[in-house]
mmCIF file of C-alpha atoms and ligand atoms in Angstrom:
data_model
loop_
_atom_site.group_PDB
_atom_site.id
_atom_site.type_symbol
_atom_site.label_atom_id
_atom_site.label_comp_id
_atom_site.label_asym_id
_atom_site.label_seq_id
_atom_site.Cartn_x
_atom_site.Cartn_y
_atom_site.Cartn_z
ATOM 1 C CA MET A 1 14.399 17.422 -25.662
ATOM 2 C CA ALA A 2 17.707 19.079 -25.068
ATOM 3 C CA ALA A 3 19.568 20.050 -28.171
ATOM 4 C CA ALA A 4 23.264 19.692 -28.608
ATOM 5 C CA VAL A 5 25.207 22.735 -29.696
ATOM 6 C CA ALA A 6 24.162 23.314 -33.266
ATOM 7 C CA PHE A 7 27.609 24.471 -34.137
ATOM 8 C CA THR A 8 27.791 23.535 -37.748
ATOM 9 C CA ASP A 9 26.826 20.562 -39.741
ATOM 10 C CA LEU A 10 29.518 19.226 -41.942
ATOM 11 C CA GLU A 11 27.212 17.322 -44.233
ATOM 12 C CA ASN A 12 25.070 20.388 -44.766
ATOM 13 C CA LEU A 13 28.026 22.549 -45.401
ATOM 14 C CA ALA A 14 28.282 20.110 -48.210
ATOM 15 C CA GLU A 15 30.012 21.968 -50.899
ATOM 16 C CA THR A 16 32.925 19.672 -51.191
ATOM 17 C CA ARG A 17 35.028 20.773 -54.055
ATOM 18 C CA SER A 18 38.114 19.690 -55.858
ATOM 19 C CA LEU A 19 41.160 21.749 -55.261
ATOM 20 C CA ASP A 20 43.649 21.308 -57.945
ATOM 21 C CA PRO A 21 46.775 23.105 -56.931
ATOM 22 C CA ALA A 22 49.215 20.501 -58.137
ATOM 23 C CA GLY A 23 47.056 18.508 -60.427
ATOM 24 C CA SER A 24 45.696 16.442 -57.531
ATOM 25 C CA LYS A 25 41.979 15.891 -57.265
ATOM 26 C CA GLU A 26 41.648 15.641 -53.557
ATOM 27 C CA GLU A 27 38.259 16.400 -52.137
ATOM 28 C CA PHE A 28 37.967 18.853 -49.309
ATOM 29 C CA ALA A 29 35.164 19.223 -46.862
ATOM 30 C CA TYR A 30 34.654 22.839 -46.036
ATOM 31 C CA LEU A 31 34.620 24.153 -42.524
ATOM 32 C CA GLU A 32 32.330 26.963 -41.666
ATOM 33 C CA LEU A 33 34.253 29.970 -40.531
ATOM 34 C CA GLU A 34 31.628 31.496 -38.299
ATOM 35 C CA THR A 35 32.111 31.485 -34.586
ATOM 36 C CA PRO A 36 30.137 28.577 -33.162
ATOM 37 C CA SER A 37 27.014 29.850 -31.503
ATOM 38 C CA GLU A 38 27.471 29.765 -27.752
ATOM 39 C CA HIS A 39 24.781 27.476 -26.450
ATOM 40 C CA SER A 40 23.362 26.957 -23.028
ATOM 41 C CA PHE A 41 24.663 23.438 -23.192
ATOM 42 C CA GLU A 42 28.083 24.625 -22.322
ATOM 43 C CA ASN A 43 30.015 23.869 -25.461
ATOM 44 C CA ILE A 44 28.918 20.253 -25.496
ATOM 45 C CA VAL A 45 29.361 19.593 -29.184
ATOM 46 C CA GLY A 46 27.662 16.692 -30.933
ATOM 47 C CA LYS A 47 24.373 15.563 -32.329
ATOM 48 C CA SER A 48 24.488 11.772 -32.217
ATOM 49 C CA ALA A 49 21.478 9.968 -30.807
ATOM 50 C CA THR A 50 23.752 8.592 -28.082
ATOM 51 C CA LEU A 51 24.780 12.057 -26.982
ATOM 52 C CA ARG A 52 21.245 13.380 -27.202
ATOM 53 C CA LYS A 53 20.088 10.715 -24.785
ATOM 54 C CA VAL A 54 22.686 11.879 -22.293
ATOM 55 C CA LEU A 55 21.697 15.506 -22.806
ATOM 56 C CA ASP A 56 18.085 14.550 -22.173
ATOM 57 C CA GLN A 57 19.098 13.063 -18.845
ATOM 58 C CA VAL A 58 21.070 16.196 -18.028
ATOM 59 C CA ALA A 59 18.052 18.354 -18.828
ATOM 60 C CA ILE A 60 15.816 16.220 -16.622
ATOM 61 C CA VAL A 61 18.050 16.126 -13.579
ATOM 62 C CA ALA A 62 19.677 19.576 -13.692
ATOM 63 C CA PRO A 63 16.796 21.597 -12.201
ATOM 64 C CA THR A 64 15.994 19.045 -9.483
ATOM 65 C CA GLY A 65 18.946 19.498 -7.177
ATOM 66 C CA ALA A 66 19.398 15.709 -6.968
ATOM 67 C CA THR A 67 22.827 14.164 -6.554
ATOM 68 C CA VAL A 68 24.280 13.087 -9.889
ATOM 69 C CA LEU A 69 26.938 10.440 -10.474
ATOM 70 C CA LEU A 70 28.741 10.805 -13.810
ATOM 71 C CA TYR A 71 30.747 7.841 -14.933
ATOM 72 C CA GLY A 72 32.640 7.018 -18.089
ATOM 73 C CA GLU A 73 36.100 6.586 -19.539
ATOM 74 C CA THR A 74 38.775 9.214 -19.285
ATOM 75 C CA GLY A 75 38.368 12.222 -21.576
ATOM 76 C CA THR A 76 34.692 11.652 -22.334
ATOM 77 C CA GLY A 77 33.619 15.015 -20.940
ATOM 78 C CA LYS A 78 32.475 14.251 -17.401
ATOM 79 C CA GLU A 79 33.582 17.618 -16.098
ATOM 80 C CA LEU A 80 31.939 19.423 -18.998
ATOM 81 C CA PHE A 81 28.645 17.689 -18.187
ATOM 82 C CA ALA A 82 29.000 18.489 -14.490
ATOM 83 C CA ARG A 83 29.336 22.188 -15.333
ATOM 84 C CA ALA A 84 26.370 21.960 -17.686
ATOM 85 C CA ILE A 85 24.208 20.483 -14.930
ATOM 86 C CA HIS A 86 25.193 23.309 -12.595
ATOM 87 C CA ASN A 87 24.560 25.960 -15.223
ATOM 88 C CA LEU A 88 21.132 24.564 -15.995
ATOM 89 C CA SER A 89 20.162 24.434 -12.336
ATOM 90 C CA PRO A 90 18.621 27.108 -10.111
ATOM 91 C CA ARG A 91 22.034 27.294 -8.418
ATOM 92 C CA ARG A 92 23.732 28.681 -11.494
ATOM 93 C CA GLN A 93 24.297 32.101 -9.896
ATOM 94 C CA ARG A 94 26.161 30.441 -7.054
ATOM 95 C CA SER A 95 29.562 28.784 -7.036
ATOM 96 C CA PHE A 96 30.557 25.604 -8.784
ATOM 97 C CA VAL A 97 33.282 24.254 -6.516
ATOM 98 C CA ARG A 98 35.429 21.403 -7.761
ATOM 99 C CA LEU A 99 37.672 19.002 -5.895
ATOM 100 C CA ASN A 100 39.658 16.336 -7.687
ATOM 101 C CA CYS A 101 39.999 13.637 -5.041
ATOM 102 C CA ALA A 102 42.802 11.935 -6.986
ATOM 103 C CA ALA A 103 44.928 15.051 -7.385
ATOM 104 C CA ILE A 104 45.704 15.793 -3.752
ATOM 105 C CA PRO A 105 47.468 13.610 -1.192
ATOM 106 C CA SER A 106 44.902 11.495 0.659
ATOM 107 C CA GLY A 107 45.880 13.015 4.007
ATOM 108 C CA LEU A 108 44.850 16.450 2.817
ATOM 109 C CA VAL A 109 41.482 15.563 1.295
ATOM 110 C CA GLU A 110 39.670 15.823 4.614
ATOM 111 C CA SER A 111 40.786 19.374 5.330
ATOM 112 C CA GLU A 112 40.138 20.341 1.705
ATOM 113 C CA LEU A 113 36.577 19.073 2.021
ATOM 114 C CA PHE A 114 35.695 20.231 5.508
ATOM 115 C CA GLY A 115 38.245 22.943 6.285
ATOM 116 C CA HIS A 116 40.280 23.288 9.456
ATOM 117 C CA GLU A 117 40.881 25.563 12.408
ATOM 118 C CA LYS A 118 44.167 27.290 13.050
ATOM 119 C CA GLY A 119 46.514 24.789 14.728
ATOM 120 C CA ALA A 120 44.329 21.758 13.913
ATOM 121 C CA PHE A 121 47.450 19.976 12.680
ATOM 122 C CA THR A 122 51.070 20.800 11.985
ATOM 123 C CA GLY A 123 51.124 23.322 9.188
ATOM 124 C CA ALA A 124 47.582 24.592 9.804
ATOM 125 C CA LEU A 125 48.757 28.152 10.321
ATOM 126 C CA MET A 126 45.416 29.758 9.606
ATOM 127 C CA GLN A 127 41.785 28.849 9.738
ATOM 128 C CA LYS A 128 40.581 27.578 6.358
ATOM 129 C CA ARG A 129 37.138 26.951 4.951
ATOM 130 C CA GLY A 130 36.623 23.685 3.112
ATOM 131 C CA ARG A 131 34.990 23.048 -0.254
ATOM 132 C CA PHE A 132 31.679 22.131 1.384
ATOM 133 C CA GLU A 133 31.465 25.597 2.898
ATOM 134 C CA LEU A 134 32.625 27.297 -0.276
ATOM 135 C CA ALA A 135 29.917 25.476 -2.226
ATOM 136 C CA ASP A 136 27.153 26.516 0.161
ATOM 137 C CA ARG A 137 23.982 27.161 -1.879
ATOM 138 C CA GLY A 138 25.923 26.156 -4.975
ATOM 139 C CA THR A 139 27.246 22.902 -6.438
ATOM 140 C CA LEU A 140 30.102 20.758 -5.190
ATOM 141 C CA PHE A 141 31.754 18.661 -7.898
ATOM 142 C CA LEU A 142 33.756 15.764 -6.470
ATOM 143 C CA ASP A 143 35.845 14.489 -9.342
ATOM 144 C CA GLU A 144 37.425 11.017 -9.191
ATOM 145 C CA ILE A 145 35.254 10.109 -6.212
ATOM 146 C CA GLY A 146 36.498 6.506 -6.487
ATOM 147 C CA ASP A 147 39.860 7.716 -5.195
ATOM 148 C CA ILE A 148 38.524 8.907 -1.872
ATOM 149 C CA GLY A 149 39.997 6.881 1.004
ATOM 150 C CA LEU A 150 37.927 4.382 2.978
ATOM 151 C CA ASP A 151 38.768 6.222 6.190
ATOM 152 C CA LEU A 152 37.144 9.410 4.956
ATOM 153 C CA GLN A 153 34.069 7.849 3.391
ATOM 154 C CA PRO A 154 31.895 7.721 6.557
ATOM 155 C CA LYS A 155 32.482 11.417 7.217
ATOM 156 C CA LEU A 156 31.669 12.264 3.617
ATOM 157 C CA LEU A 157 28.509 10.184 3.826
ATOM 158 C CA ARG A 158 27.409 12.021 6.935
ATOM 159 C CA ALA A 159 28.028 15.410 5.291
ATOM 160 C CA LEU A 160 26.006 14.328 2.244
ATOM 161 C CA GLN A 161 23.179 12.911 4.297
ATOM 162 C CA GLU A 162 22.878 15.437 7.086
ATOM 163 C CA TYR A 163 24.410 18.423 5.312
ATOM 164 C CA GLU A 164 26.494 19.054 8.387
ATOM 165 C CA PHE A 165 30.083 18.550 9.457
ATOM 166 C CA GLU A 166 32.819 20.023 11.628
ATOM 167 C CA ARG A 167 36.010 21.683 10.500
ATOM 168 C CA LEU A 168 39.119 19.761 11.558
ATOM 169 C CA GLY A 169 40.072 20.870 15.052
ATOM 170 C CA SER A 170 36.634 22.270 15.796
ATOM 171 C CA THR A 171 33.620 20.919 17.642
ATOM 172 C CA SER A 172 31.051 23.329 16.303
ATOM 173 C CA THR A 173 28.852 21.923 13.600
ATOM 174 C CA ILE A 174 28.452 23.748 10.307
ATOM 175 C CA ARG A 175 25.339 23.309 8.207
ATOM 176 C CA VAL A 176 25.378 23.790 4.459
ATOM 177 C CA ASP A 177 23.042 23.538 1.492
ATOM 178 C CA VAL A 178 25.068 21.842 -1.222
ATOM 179 C CA ARG A 179 24.142 20.031 -4.416
ATOM 180 C CA LEU A 180 26.572 17.242 -5.136
ATOM 181 C CA ILE A 181 27.795 16.026 -8.501
ATOM 182 C CA ALA A 182 30.366 13.227 -8.416
ATOM 183 C CA ALA A 183 32.370 11.689 -11.241
ATOM 184 C CA THR A 184 34.545 8.653 -11.684
ATOM 185 C CA HIS A 185 36.085 6.507 -14.395
ATOM 186 C CA ARG A 186 36.181 3.578 -11.981
ATOM 187 C CA ASN A 187 33.728 0.739 -11.583
ATOM 188 C CA LEU A 188 32.385 1.514 -8.128
ATOM 189 C CA SER A 189 30.439 -1.751 -7.902
ATOM 190 C CA ALA A 190 33.657 -3.696 -8.324
ATOM 191 C CA MET A 191 35.320 -1.483 -5.719
ATOM 192 C CA ILE A 192 32.504 -2.238 -3.288
ATOM 193 C CA ARG A 193 32.992 -5.943 -3.846
ATOM 194 C CA ASP A 194 36.712 -5.534 -3.104
ATOM 195 C CA ASN A 195 35.942 -3.485 0.010
ATOM 196 C CA HIS A 196 37.505 -0.347 -1.419
ATOM 197 C CA PHE A 197 34.306 1.649 -1.498
ATOM 198 C CA ARG A 198 31.465 1.753 1.002
ATOM 199 C CA GLU A 199 28.154 0.510 -0.239
ATOM 200 C CA ASP A 200 26.146 3.060 1.775
ATOM 201 C CA LEU A 201 28.122 5.928 0.257
ATOM 202 C CA PHE A 202 27.632 4.459 -3.198
ATOM 203 C CA TYR A 203 23.860 4.396 -2.753
ATOM 204 C CA ARG A 204 23.924 7.983 -1.538
ATOM 205 C CA LEU A 205 25.847 8.993 -4.686
ATOM 206 C CA ASN A 206 23.997 6.795 -7.121
ATOM 207 C CA VAL A 207 20.715 8.719 -6.986
ATOM 208 C CA PHE A 208 20.870 9.701 -10.638
ATOM 209 C CA PRO A 209 23.705 7.969 -12.482
ATOM 210 C CA ILE A 210 24.601 9.147 -15.985
ATOM 211 C CA GLU A 211 26.984 7.226 -18.188
ATOM 212 C CA ILE A 212 29.011 9.378 -20.562
ATOM 213 C CA PRO A 213 29.613 7.175 -23.611
ATOM 214 C CA PRO A 214 33.064 6.786 -25.167
ATOM 215 C CA LEU A 215 33.749 8.570 -28.440
ATOM 216 C CA ARG A 216 33.941 5.296 -30.400
ATOM 217 C CA ASP A 217 30.251 4.755 -29.572
ATOM 218 C CA ARG A 218 29.285 8.093 -31.085
ATOM 219 C CA ARG A 219 31.491 8.425 -34.124
ATOM 220 C CA GLU A 220 28.878 10.614 -35.822
ATOM 221 C CA ASP A 221 30.037 13.361 -33.472
ATOM 222 C CA ILE A 222 33.645 13.255 -34.647
ATOM 223 C CA PRO A 223 33.267 15.536 -37.713
ATOM 224 C CA LEU A 224 31.566 18.205 -35.627
ATOM 225 C CA LEU A 225 34.081 17.907 -32.830
ATOM 226 C CA ALA A 226 36.979 18.000 -35.269
ATOM 227 C CA GLN A 227 35.663 21.198 -36.823
ATOM 228 C CA TYR A 228 35.035 22.738 -33.467
ATOM 229 C CA PHE A 229 38.586 22.064 -32.295
ATOM 230 C CA VAL A 230 40.143 23.139 -35.601
ATOM 231 C CA LEU A 231 38.398 26.478 -35.426
ATOM 232 C CA ARG A 232 39.206 26.941 -31.776
ATOM 233 C CA HIS A 233 42.910 26.202 -32.112
ATOM 234 C CA ALA A 234 43.302 27.943 -35.455
ATOM 235 C CA ARG A 235 41.844 31.070 -33.895
ATOM 236 C CA GLN A 236 44.239 30.839 -30.980
ATOM 237 C CA MET A 237 47.186 30.407 -33.314
ATOM 238 C CA GLN A 238 45.843 33.056 -35.680
ATOM 239 C CA LYS A 239 45.765 30.699 -38.612
ATOM 240 C CA HIS A 240 43.217 30.658 -41.376
ATOM 241 C CA ILE A 241 42.161 27.046 -41.876
ATOM 242 C CA ASN A 242 38.939 26.465 -43.751
ATOM 243 C CA CYS A 243 38.831 22.824 -44.744
ATOM 244 C CA ILE A 244 39.649 19.269 -43.793
ATOM 245 C CA PRO A 245 40.479 16.788 -46.546
ATOM 246 C CA MET A 246 37.707 14.208 -46.819
ATOM 247 C CA GLN A 247 40.108 11.304 -46.559
ATOM 248 C CA ALA A 248 41.604 12.751 -43.393
ATOM 249 C CA MET A 249 38.148 13.230 -41.966
ATOM 250 C CA GLU A 250 37.373 9.589 -42.658
ATOM 251 C CA ALA A 251 40.549 8.558 -40.875
ATOM 252 C CA LEU A 252 39.574 10.722 -37.909
ATOM 253 C CA VAL A 253 36.120 9.172 -37.788
ATOM 254 C CA ASN A 254 37.487 5.643 -37.955
ATOM 255 C CA ALA A 255 40.255 5.986 -35.374
ATOM 256 C CA ASP A 256 39.650 4.416 -31.978
ATOM 257 C CA TRP A 257 40.406 7.313 -29.631
ATOM 258 C CA PRO A 258 41.026 5.424 -26.392
ATOM 259 C CA GLY A 259 41.647 8.820 -24.768
ATOM 260 C CA ASN A 260 38.299 9.985 -26.165
ATOM 261 C CA ILE A 261 37.590 13.651 -26.779
ATOM 262 C CA ARG A 262 40.654 14.880 -24.943
ATOM 263 C CA GLN A 263 42.850 12.795 -27.241
ATOM 264 C CA LEU A 264 40.973 13.998 -30.331
ATOM 265 C CA GLU A 265 41.375 17.594 -29.240
ATOM 266 C CA ASN A 266 45.100 17.220 -28.613
ATOM 267 C CA PHE A 267 45.569 15.510 -31.950
ATOM 268 C CA ILE A 268 43.698 18.277 -33.758
ATOM 269 C CA GLU A 269 45.768 20.890 -31.966
ATOM 270 C CA ARG A 270 48.896 19.185 -33.273
ATOM 271 C CA CYS A 271 47.405 19.115 -36.769
ATOM 272 C CA VAL A 272 46.704 22.843 -36.564
ATOM 273 C CA ILE A 273 50.301 23.503 -35.501
ATOM 274 C CA PHE A 274 51.565 21.605 -38.544
ATOM 275 C CA THR A 275 49.130 23.189 -40.991
ATOM 276 C CA GLN A 276 50.538 25.835 -43.280
ATOM 277 C CA GLY A 277 47.830 26.385 -45.856
ATOM 278 C CA GLU A 278 44.067 26.573 -45.624
ATOM 279 C CA ALA A 279 43.493 22.802 -45.491
ATOM 280 C CA LEU A 280 44.104 21.026 -42.202
ATOM 281 C CA HIS A 281 47.223 18.897 -42.335
ATOM 282 C CA VAL A 282 46.384 15.533 -40.762
ATOM 283 C CA PRO A 283 49.294 13.107 -40.340
ATOM 284 C CA GLN A 284 47.163 10.119 -41.241
ATOM 285 C CA ALA A 285 50.095 7.760 -40.861
ATOM 286 C CA GLU A 286 49.933 8.509 -37.139
ATOM 287 C CA LEU A 287 46.280 7.515 -37.030
ATOM 288 C CA SER A 288 46.678 4.382 -39.096
ATOM 289 C CA ARG A 289 49.866 3.516 -37.225
ATOM 290 C CA SER A 290 47.995 3.552 -33.984
ATOM 291 C CA ALA A 291 45.215 1.503 -35.576
ATOM 292 C CA ALA A 292 47.718 -0.948 -37.074
ATOM 293 C CA SER A 293 49.772 -1.258 -33.920
ATOM 294 C CA ALA A 294 46.559 -1.733 -32.027
ATOM 295 C CA GLY A 295 46.028 -4.888 -34.023
ATOM 296 C CA SER A 296 49.454 -6.355 -34.448
ATOM 297 C CA THR A 297 52.072 -5.801 -31.810
ATOM 298 C CA PHE A 298 53.058 -8.330 -29.214
ATOM 299 C CA GLU A 299 52.006 -5.896 -26.533
ATOM 300 C CA THR A 300 48.516 -5.668 -27.952
ATOM 301 C CA ALA A 301 48.241 -9.416 -28.232
ATOM 302 C CA THR A 302 49.306 -9.746 -24.584
ATOM 303 C CA ARG A 303 46.800 -7.107 -23.660
ATOM 304 C CA GLN A 304 43.997 -8.925 -25.434
ATOM 305 C CA VAL A 305 44.828 -12.232 -23.775
ATOM 306 C CA ILE A 306 44.794 -10.609 -20.337
ATOM 307 C CA ILE A 307 41.538 -8.794 -21.007
ATOM 308 C CA ASN A 308 39.910 -12.014 -22.189
ATOM 309 C CA ALA A 309 41.057 -13.808 -19.047
ATOM 310 C CA LEU A 310 39.748 -10.984 -16.856
ATOM 311 C CA LYS A 311 36.426 -11.035 -18.646
ATOM 312 C CA GLY A 312 36.224 -14.803 -18.238
ATOM 313 C CA ALA A 313 36.958 -14.432 -14.542
ATOM 314 C CA ALA A 314 34.570 -11.477 -14.110
ATOM 315 C CA GLY A 315 37.436 -9.270 -12.993
ATOM 316 C CA LYS A 316 38.756 -11.715 -10.408
ATOM 317 C CA ILE A 317 42.544 -11.957 -10.434
ATOM 318 C CA ALA A 318 43.636 -14.388 -7.736
ATOM 319 C CA GLY A 319 42.288 -17.713 -6.527
ATOM 320 C CA GLN A 320 40.308 -20.508 -8.100
ATOM 321 C CA GLY A 321 39.026 -19.530 -11.549
ATOM 322 C CA GLY A 322 40.787 -16.181 -11.357
ATOM 323 C CA ALA A 323 42.509 -14.608 -14.360
ATOM 324 C CA ALA A 324 45.986 -15.565 -13.090
ATOM 325 C CA GLN A 325 45.032 -19.224 -12.872
ATOM 326 C CA ARG A 326 43.413 -19.122 -16.305
ATOM 327 C CA LEU A 327 46.613 -17.698 -17.767
ATOM 328 C CA GLY A 328 48.825 -20.073 -15.809
ATOM 329 C CA MET A 329 50.824 -17.268 -14.252
ATOM 330 C CA LYS A 330 51.485 -15.966 -10.772
ATOM 331 C CA ARG A 331 49.069 -13.354 -9.456
ATOM 332 C CA THR A 332 51.902 -10.857 -8.949
ATOM 333 C CA THR A 333 53.198 -11.363 -12.494
ATOM 334 C CA LEU A 334 49.745 -10.729 -13.873
ATOM 335 C CA GLN A 335 49.315 -7.653 -11.712
ATOM 336 C CA ASN A 336 52.671 -6.279 -12.898
ATOM 337 C CA LYS A 337 51.704 -6.815 -16.527
ATOM 338 C CA MET A 338 48.326 -5.192 -15.963
ATOM 339 C CA ARG A 339 49.968 -2.176 -14.372
ATOM 340 C CA ARG A 340 52.418 -1.855 -17.256
ATOM 341 C CA LEU A 341 49.664 -2.173 -19.869
ATOM 342 C CA ASN A 342 47.362 0.095 -17.897
ATOM 343 C CA ILE A 343 44.591 -2.488 -17.628
ATOM 344 C CA SER A 344 42.133 -2.074 -14.792
ATOM 345 C CA ARG A 345 40.287 -5.107 -13.481
ATOM 346 C CA ASP A 346 37.400 -2.837 -12.540
ATOM 347 C CA CYS A 347 36.413 -2.619 -16.193
ATOM 348 C CA TYR A 348 35.841 -6.362 -16.470
ATOM 349 C CA ALA A 349 33.953 -7.107 -13.312
HETATM 350 N N1 ATP B 401 30.998 16.971 -26.290
HETATM 351 C C1 ATP B 401 32.080 17.755 -26.176
HETATM 352 N N2 ATP B 401 32.174 18.862 -26.937
HETATM 353 C C2 ATP B 401 33.265 19.633 -26.855
HETATM 354 N N3 ATP B 401 34.323 19.415 -26.059
HETATM 355 C C3 ATP B 401 34.269 18.345 -25.285
HETATM 356 C C4 ATP B 401 33.153 17.461 -25.282
HETATM 357 N N4 ATP B 401 33.384 16.483 -24.390
HETATM 358 C C5 ATP B 401 34.591 16.745 -23.859
HETATM 359 N N5 ATP B 401 35.124 17.857 -24.384
HETATM 360 C C6 ATP B 401 36.459 18.405 -24.061
HETATM 361 O O1 ATP B 401 37.335 17.304 -23.895
HETATM 362 C C7 ATP B 401 38.232 17.512 -22.813
HETATM 363 C C8 ATP B 401 38.067 16.410 -21.794
HETATM 364 O O2 ATP B 401 36.813 16.547 -21.136
HETATM 365 P P1 ATP B 401 36.664 16.373 -19.558
HETATM 366 O O3 ATP B 401 37.856 16.933 -18.838
HETATM 367 O O4 ATP B 401 35.328 16.899 -19.181
HETATM 368 O O5 ATP B 401 36.707 14.784 -19.501
HETATM 369 P P2 ATP B 401 36.642 13.820 -18.247
HETATM 370 O O6 ATP B 401 35.631 12.788 -18.586
HETATM 371 O O7 ATP B 401 36.435 14.634 -17.005
HETATM 372 O O8 ATP B 401 38.072 13.152 -18.263
HETATM 373 P P3 ATP B 401 38.917 12.518 -17.030
HETATM 374 O O9 ATP B 401 38.205 11.293 -16.572
HETATM 375 O O10 ATP B 401 40.228 12.188 -17.666
HETATM 376 O O11 ATP B 401 39.016 13.581 -15.993
HETATM 377 C C9 ATP B 401 37.907 18.894 -22.259
HETATM 378 O O12 ATP B 401 38.780 19.825 -22.852
HETATM 379 C C10 ATP B 401 36.480 19.136 -22.717
HETATM 380 O O13 ATP B 401 36.218 20.509 -22.864
HETATM 381 MG MG1 MG B 402 37.670 14.883 -15.327
#
C-alpha cells in the first residue's frame, strides 16, 4: 500500500487553543512548523481513502513500463501524478519529457513530437530532435492528449505501437524506447463518438487508466493541503504563520473548489499575502460569496438548466432529443451560452 506524504496531521496536532488578544475567544488550529518530510511520492499531499486508492494504482503501474492515461478535472494534480509514476519507475534516472499538446499551435505539434531535418519546412533552419527522441529510455508525458489533431493521430499511434518514426523531412526511421504517460481533462469516449479522436489510438492509450478525483470528493485532504501550501508560501514570503482559525478551516473544507487543488493553492497564497500576524488571514466572505453566488445568480441557474438538459440528452446538442430541442432554443444559441459559461458537453455524455 502506497502511503501519501505524511506531512502533518492537523487533528493530531490537536492542541487547539483560545487566543484572547482582544477579548475574542476564537479557536485556532495549530500548524506544525517543521519542514514537511520529502517523500518518494513526490509531494502528493493527502491521506483520504480516495487518494490512497489512486496512489495504490500508481504504485502498481509505475514499475511496469505500461502506458498510463491520467484523466480528471483541471487542477487535480495529473502532472504531479505523471511525475510520480516516472520517479517510481526503473526509468527514473532518465528524462521525463513533457509536451502539452494544447499549448502549441497544432501545425507545430508534429515537429515537436518527431523532430525535423534542416529545411524540412519554411523556418526549419536547423535539424531538431523531437520529444520522442529526447525521451528515449525515459518517459514521455503527453499532456492534454485530447487536443491532438485528427491528422496527427495515425502517426502518433504508429510511433506508440512500433516505437519508430521519421523526423519531418527525413526518410530514415528512428527507433526509440519510450514509456508513455498521457493526460486529459476531456472525455475521450465522447470525442470518439463525435469523430474527434481515433478509437484505435484511444485503446493504445487506455492500457492503464487512472482517474484523479476532484478535490470536492476528498475533502478530508483539504486541511493537510491547506497547511502544506501555507507553510510553503509563508516560507517563500519569509512570514511566520503558525495557525489557521478553525472557522476558516471549516470554510476551506466546505468550499467547492471547481479549480481543484490549483485553485486552493492560489487562494492560500493570497491569504498568506494578506496575513500580518501568526494566524492565517482567510477572507471567508470570498469563500462564502462564491458558495452563495454558486447557488443564486441568474448565471448559475442558466448553467444548471443547460447541464440538466445535456445530461438528459447524454451530451447530445443538436437534433431530435438533443439539449437544444429540450430547451427550445437554437443549437447555435445553446453553443454560444455553453461557451460563455464554460460548459463542456463531453462531461455529460
Ligand atoms: N495532492 C497534491 N498535493 C500537493 N500539491 C498538489 C496535489 N495535487 C496537485 N497539487 C498541485 O496543484 C497544482 C495543479 O496540479 P497539476 O498541474 O498537476 O494539475 P493538472 O491536473 O495537470 O491540471 P490541468 O488539467 O489544469 O493541467 C500544482 O501546483 C500541483 O503541484
Ligand atoms: Mg496539467
